[in-house]
mmCIF file of C-alpha atoms in Angstrom:
data_model
loop_
_atom_site.group_PDB
_atom_site.id
_atom_site.type_symbol
_atom_site.label_atom_id
_atom_site.label_comp_id
_atom_site.label_asym_id
_atom_site.label_seq_id
_atom_site.Cartn_x
_atom_site.Cartn_y
_atom_site.Cartn_z
ATOM 1 C CA SER A 21 72.448 137.750 201.063
ATOM 2 C CA GLY A 22 75.230 135.152 200.002
ATOM 3 C CA ASP A 23 76.685 135.287 204.115
ATOM 4 C CA ARG A 24 76.496 132.212 204.223
ATOM 5 C CA VAL A 25 76.615 128.290 201.987
ATOM 6 C CA ALA A 26 75.409 124.909 202.998
ATOM 7 C CA ALA A 27 77.068 121.518 202.133
ATOM 8 C CA ALA A 28 75.781 118.116 201.980
ATOM 9 C CA SER A 29 78.616 115.207 203.157
ATOM 10 C CA PRO A 30 78.192 111.558 202.521
ATOM 11 C CA ASP A 31 77.652 110.549 206.001
ATOM 12 C CA ALA A 32 74.718 112.063 206.274
ATOM 13 C CA LYS A 33 76.054 115.565 207.987
ATOM 14 C CA ILE A 34 74.654 118.737 206.822
ATOM 15 C CA GLN A 35 77.100 121.571 206.947
ATOM 16 C CA ILE A 36 76.100 125.843 206.859
ATOM 17 C CA TRP A 37 80.266 127.852 207.954
ATOM 18 C CA SER A 38 80.142 131.744 206.716
ATOM 19 C CA THR A 39 81.389 132.768 203.363
ATOM 20 C CA SER A 40 83.131 135.587 205.352
ATOM 21 C CA THR A 41 84.881 134.075 208.396
ATOM 22 C CA GLY A 42 85.430 130.400 206.712
ATOM 23 C CA LYS A 43 83.823 128.621 209.923
ATOM 24 C CA GLU A 44 81.176 126.505 210.675
ATOM 25 C CA LEU A 45 78.293 127.809 211.968
ATOM 26 C CA GLN A 46 75.633 124.913 212.895
ATOM 27 C CA ALA A 47 75.961 120.719 211.737
ATOM 28 C CA TRP A 48 73.343 118.067 212.073
ATOM 29 C CA GLN A 49 73.353 114.296 211.631
ATOM 30 C CA ARG A 50 69.685 113.560 209.568
ATOM 31 C CA LYS A 51 68.221 110.665 210.867
ATOM 32 C CA GLU A 52 66.725 109.925 206.462
ATOM 33 C CA GLY A 53 70.621 109.337 205.497
ATOM 34 C CA ARG A 54 72.428 111.846 202.444
ATOM 35 C CA ALA A 55 71.309 114.135 200.871
ATOM 36 C CA PHE A 56 72.082 115.385 197.342
ATOM 37 C CA GLN A 57 69.565 118.038 197.386
ATOM 38 C CA VAL A 58 70.348 121.760 199.564
ATOM 39 C CA PHE A 59 69.374 125.424 199.010
ATOM 40 C CA PHE A 60 68.101 128.036 201.526
ATOM 41 C CA SER A 61 64.324 129.231 201.364
ATOM 42 C CA GLN A 62 64.255 132.787 199.936
ATOM 43 C CA ASP A 63 65.089 134.451 202.668
ATOM 44 C CA GLY A 64 67.467 132.336 204.584
ATOM 45 C CA GLN A 65 65.150 131.271 207.724
ATOM 46 C CA PHE A 66 65.294 128.066 206.450
ATOM 47 C CA LEU A 67 68.152 124.413 204.833
ATOM 48 C CA VAL A 68 65.492 122.278 202.820
ATOM 49 C CA THR A 69 67.618 119.057 202.165
ATOM 50 C CA ALA A 70 66.931 116.155 200.268
ATOM 51 C CA ALA A 71 67.124 112.612 198.374
ATOM 52 C CA GLY A 72 64.714 111.220 196.497
ATOM 53 C CA ALA A 73 60.884 111.290 198.369
ATOM 54 C CA SER A 74 62.610 112.211 201.591
ATOM 55 C CA VAL A 75 62.952 115.714 202.498
ATOM 56 C CA THR A 76 63.573 117.012 205.400
ATOM 57 C CA ILE A 77 63.490 121.619 206.474
ATOM 58 C CA TRP A 78 65.353 122.610 209.001
ATOM 59 C CA ASP A 79 65.311 126.598 211.256
ATOM 60 C CA THR A 80 68.145 127.739 210.654
ATOM 61 C CA ARG A 81 67.102 129.992 213.446
ATOM 62 C CA THR A 82 67.221 127.542 216.361
ATOM 63 C CA GLY A 83 68.877 123.991 214.408
ATOM 64 C CA GLU A 84 64.740 121.951 214.982
ATOM 65 C CA GLU A 85 63.742 120.476 212.313
ATOM 66 C CA ALA A 86 60.248 122.428 210.889
ATOM 67 C CA HIS A 87 57.120 120.673 209.549
ATOM 68 C CA LEU A 88 55.717 122.758 207.005
ATOM 69 C CA PHE A 89 54.258 120.543 204.597
ATOM 70 C CA ASP A 90 54.625 116.820 203.548
ATOM 71 C CA PRO A 91 56.148 115.980 201.555
ATOM 72 C CA SER A 92 53.498 113.118 200.311
ATOM 73 C CA ALA A 93 51.190 115.470 200.229
ATOM 74 C CA VAL A 94 52.216 118.037 198.097
ATOM 75 C CA GLN A 95 52.656 115.643 195.781
ATOM 76 C CA GLY A 96 55.998 117.046 193.741
ATOM 77 C CA MET A 97 60.324 116.744 194.840
ATOM 78 C CA PRO A 98 61.112 120.460 196.776
ATOM 79 C CA LEU A 99 63.145 123.041 194.046
ATOM 80 C CA ALA A 100 62.301 126.778 195.439
ATOM 81 C CA LEU A 101 61.361 127.928 199.014
ATOM 82 C CA GLY A 102 59.848 130.532 199.153
ATOM 83 C CA THR A 103 60.165 133.569 202.289
ATOM 84 C CA ALA A 104 59.058 132.328 205.735
ATOM 85 C CA GLY A 105 58.178 129.369 204.305
ATOM 86 C CA ARG A 106 55.031 130.121 202.356
ATOM 87 C CA SER A 107 54.980 129.002 199.513
ATOM 88 C CA VAL A 108 56.918 126.098 197.879
ATOM 89 C CA LEU A 109 58.418 125.320 193.774
ATOM 90 C CA LEU A 110 57.324 121.826 193.256
ATOM 91 C CA ASN A 111 58.541 119.719 190.153
ATOM 92 C CA ARG A 112 55.324 117.279 189.275
ATOM 93 C CA ARG A 113 56.149 115.166 186.890
ATOM 94 C CA GLY A 114 57.448 117.634 184.866
ATOM 95 C CA THR A 115 55.217 120.316 185.205
ATOM 96 C CA PHE A 116 56.369 123.242 187.836
ATOM 97 C CA VAL A 117 53.852 123.858 190.770
ATOM 98 C CA ILE A 118 54.001 126.946 193.151
ATOM 99 C CA ARG A 119 51.868 125.641 196.171
ATOM 100 C CA ASP A 120 50.500 127.980 198.879
ATOM 101 C CA LEU A 121 51.894 126.533 202.617
ATOM 102 C CA GLU A 122 49.101 128.953 204.808
ATOM 103 C CA THR A 123 46.146 128.366 201.604
ATOM 104 C CA GLN A 124 47.416 125.159 200.062
ATOM 105 C CA LYS A 125 46.239 126.972 196.776
ATOM 106 C CA GLU A 126 48.079 125.959 193.596
ATOM 107 C CA ARG A 127 49.770 127.269 190.679
ATOM 108 C CA VAL A 128 50.662 125.569 187.776
ATOM 109 C CA HIS A 129 52.961 126.411 185.637
ATOM 110 C CA THR A 130 54.402 123.273 182.406
ATOM 111 C CA PRO A 131 57.036 124.267 181.756
ATOM 112 C CA GLY A 132 56.380 122.453 177.590
ATOM 113 C CA SER A 133 58.142 119.705 175.498
ATOM 114 C CA ASP A 134 61.618 118.364 176.640
ATOM 115 C CA SER A 135 61.404 120.835 179.831
ATOM 116 C CA SER A 136 61.784 118.765 182.688
ATOM 117 C CA PRO A 137 63.936 118.619 185.885
ATOM 118 C CA ASN A 138 64.646 115.530 185.809
ATOM 119 C CA GLY A 139 68.386 114.339 185.262
ATOM 120 C CA ASN A 140 69.111 117.927 184.917
ATOM 121 C CA THR A 141 70.858 121.460 186.616
ATOM 122 C CA THR A 142 68.649 123.917 187.676
ATOM 123 C CA ALA A 143 68.822 126.959 188.324
ATOM 124 C CA ILE A 144 65.893 129.282 190.017
ATOM 125 C CA SER A 145 65.271 133.146 190.890
ATOM 126 C CA PRO A 146 64.283 133.894 194.415
ATOM 127 C CA ASP A 147 61.294 135.174 193.101
ATOM 128 C CA PHE A 148 61.050 132.066 191.275
ATOM 129 C CA ALA A 149 60.252 134.662 188.280
ATOM 130 C CA VAL A 150 62.481 132.869 186.097
ATOM 131 C CA VAL A 151 64.308 129.019 185.826
ATOM 132 C CA ALA A 152 67.297 127.964 184.417
ATOM 133 C CA GLN A 153 67.844 124.471 182.966
ATOM 134 C CA ALA A 154 71.087 122.728 181.598
ATOM 135 C CA GLY A 155 69.890 119.260 179.438
ATOM 136 C CA SER A 156 69.538 119.261 176.333
ATOM 137 C CA ARG A 157 69.576 122.698 175.637
ATOM 138 C CA LEU A 158 70.805 125.476 177.820
ATOM 139 C CA ARG A 159 66.750 126.899 178.649
ATOM 140 C CA VAL A 160 65.993 129.421 180.737
ATOM 141 C CA MET A 161 61.870 129.447 181.199
ATOM 142 C CA ARG A 162 59.336 132.805 182.307
ATOM 143 C CA VAL A 163 56.914 132.215 184.297
ATOM 144 C CA ALA A 164 53.854 134.785 184.097
ATOM 145 C CA GLU A 165 52.412 135.401 187.468
ATOM 146 C CA GLN A 166 49.163 136.322 185.999
ATOM 147 C CA SER A 167 49.309 133.795 183.402
ATOM 148 C CA HIS A 168 50.069 131.507 184.440
ATOM 149 C CA THR A 169 52.251 130.860 181.243
ATOM 150 C CA VAL A 170 55.466 130.055 180.649
ATOM 151 C CA SER A 171 57.601 131.434 177.598
ATOM 152 C CA GLU A 172 61.314 131.083 177.271
ATOM 153 C CA SER A 173 64.434 131.145 175.263
ATOM 154 C CA PHE A 174 67.615 129.252 174.497
ATOM 155 C CA LEU A 175 71.659 130.292 174.923
ATOM 156 C CA GLY A 176 74.764 128.708 172.552
ATOM 157 C CA GLU A 177 74.356 126.041 170.678
ATOM 158 C CA GLY A 178 73.852 122.265 171.060
ATOM 159 C CA ARG A 179 73.622 120.722 174.071
ATOM 160 C CA ALA A 180 75.055 122.386 177.826
ATOM 161 C CA PHE A 181 76.488 120.593 180.554
ATOM 162 C CA ALA A 182 77.473 121.942 184.051
ATOM 163 C CA SER A 183 77.599 121.171 187.332
ATOM 164 C CA ALA A 184 76.300 123.716 189.081
ATOM 165 C CA MET A 185 74.162 127.009 188.245
ATOM 166 C CA ASP A 186 72.850 129.737 189.625
ATOM 167 C CA LEU A 187 70.721 132.311 188.381
ATOM 168 C CA SER A 188 71.452 136.861 190.170
ATOM 169 C CA PRO A 189 68.428 137.665 192.371
ATOM 170 C CA GLY A 190 66.814 139.926 189.508
ATOM 171 C CA GLY A 191 66.833 136.460 186.790
ATOM 172 C CA GLY A 192 69.089 138.686 184.796
ATOM 173 C CA TYR A 193 72.178 136.783 185.924
ATOM 174 C CA LEU A 194 73.198 132.923 185.698
ATOM 175 C CA LEU A 195 76.315 131.644 186.554
ATOM 176 C CA ILE A 196 77.650 128.256 185.595
ATOM 177 C CA GLY A 197 79.868 125.760 185.969
ATOM 178 C CA GLY A 198 81.438 122.846 184.163
ATOM 179 C CA LYS A 199 83.522 121.028 182.222
ATOM 180 C CA PRO A 200 82.783 123.978 178.685
ATOM 181 C CA ARG A 201 81.318 122.081 175.804
ATOM 182 C CA SER A 202 79.248 123.759 172.891
ATOM 183 C CA GLY A 203 77.023 125.372 175.088
ATOM 184 C CA GLY A 204 78.228 128.476 174.204
ATOM 185 C CA TYR A 205 81.201 129.488 176.401
ATOM 186 C CA GLU A 206 84.258 128.631 177.097
ATOM 187 C CA GLY A 207 86.372 127.957 180.793
ATOM 188 C CA ASP A 208 85.134 126.168 183.658
ATOM 189 C CA VAL A 209 82.950 129.083 185.716
ATOM 190 C CA ALA A 210 80.769 131.782 183.374
ATOM 191 C CA ILE A 211 77.955 134.313 183.064
ATOM 192 C CA TRP A 212 75.661 134.693 180.908
ATOM 193 C CA ASP A 213 73.647 137.811 180.484
ATOM 194 C CA ILE A 214 70.407 136.240 179.424
ATOM 195 C CA ALA A 215 68.941 139.190 177.789
ATOM 196 C CA GLY A 216 71.477 140.194 176.258
ATOM 197 C CA LYS A 217 71.848 135.964 175.302
ATOM 198 C CA ARG A 218 76.273 135.854 175.519
ATOM 199 C CA PRO A 219 78.413 135.413 177.943
ATOM 200 C CA CYS A 220 79.542 138.142 179.422
ATOM 201 C CA TRP A 221 82.757 136.814 181.729
ATOM 202 C CA SER A 222 84.346 133.659 182.256
ATOM 203 C CA PHE A 223 86.890 131.508 184.439
ATOM 204 C CA ARG A 224 88.693 128.451 184.426
ATOM 205 C CA ALA A 225 88.193 126.828 187.641
ATOM 206 C CA GLY A 226 89.367 123.136 187.788
ATOM 207 C CA GLN A 227 86.525 121.087 188.637
ATOM 208 C CA SER A 228 84.421 123.834 189.535
ATOM 209 C CA ARG A 229 81.082 122.006 191.348
ATOM 210 C CA SER A 230 78.813 125.245 192.429
ATOM 211 C CA GLY A 231 78.337 128.799 192.132
ATOM 212 C CA MET A 232 76.494 132.312 193.690
ATOM 213 C CA VAL A 233 75.758 135.283 192.491
#
């Protein structure tokens, strides 16, 4: 809902702040060391912190670790966590996999050539239906739930650079933060209308590192 923001510091500390008051709400020390990936579950109940194969999940209500799944057993890097921790979206060697954590059944979606999440900035809509990546191109992929297929489109021309990306709840708009290049937008922060394939808003924000829609 945009009322909290989480961050990982170099000293392995995980912190959650209120975006309305600016006050720290919770803080933990990650035993496994610094995290390079931090994200909330869809409902904000859980916080996932990861660094390579090391993944820790926290229950934000209690501040305790939540052992929702064994990272080595799911065989993939978690990219998003569903409501109540019931499902997880994984990157498994360049393939997107949605795993139901209650039944352990999986739905596999192959994005196609040149669309591996590795090394690219990735944004995922809350319902896992839209995935956006900045890499060799600014790519938007729509996952068809029934057919388990992926359709893709491209925004702008040339290589896209982004230090941070975020999708609106419905997956209709994409926020991009980063140094402007030939991706088709101006300024340090831009919002794209995905259906219209055009930037609809932008501004210069210096060293932008994250965004929220």
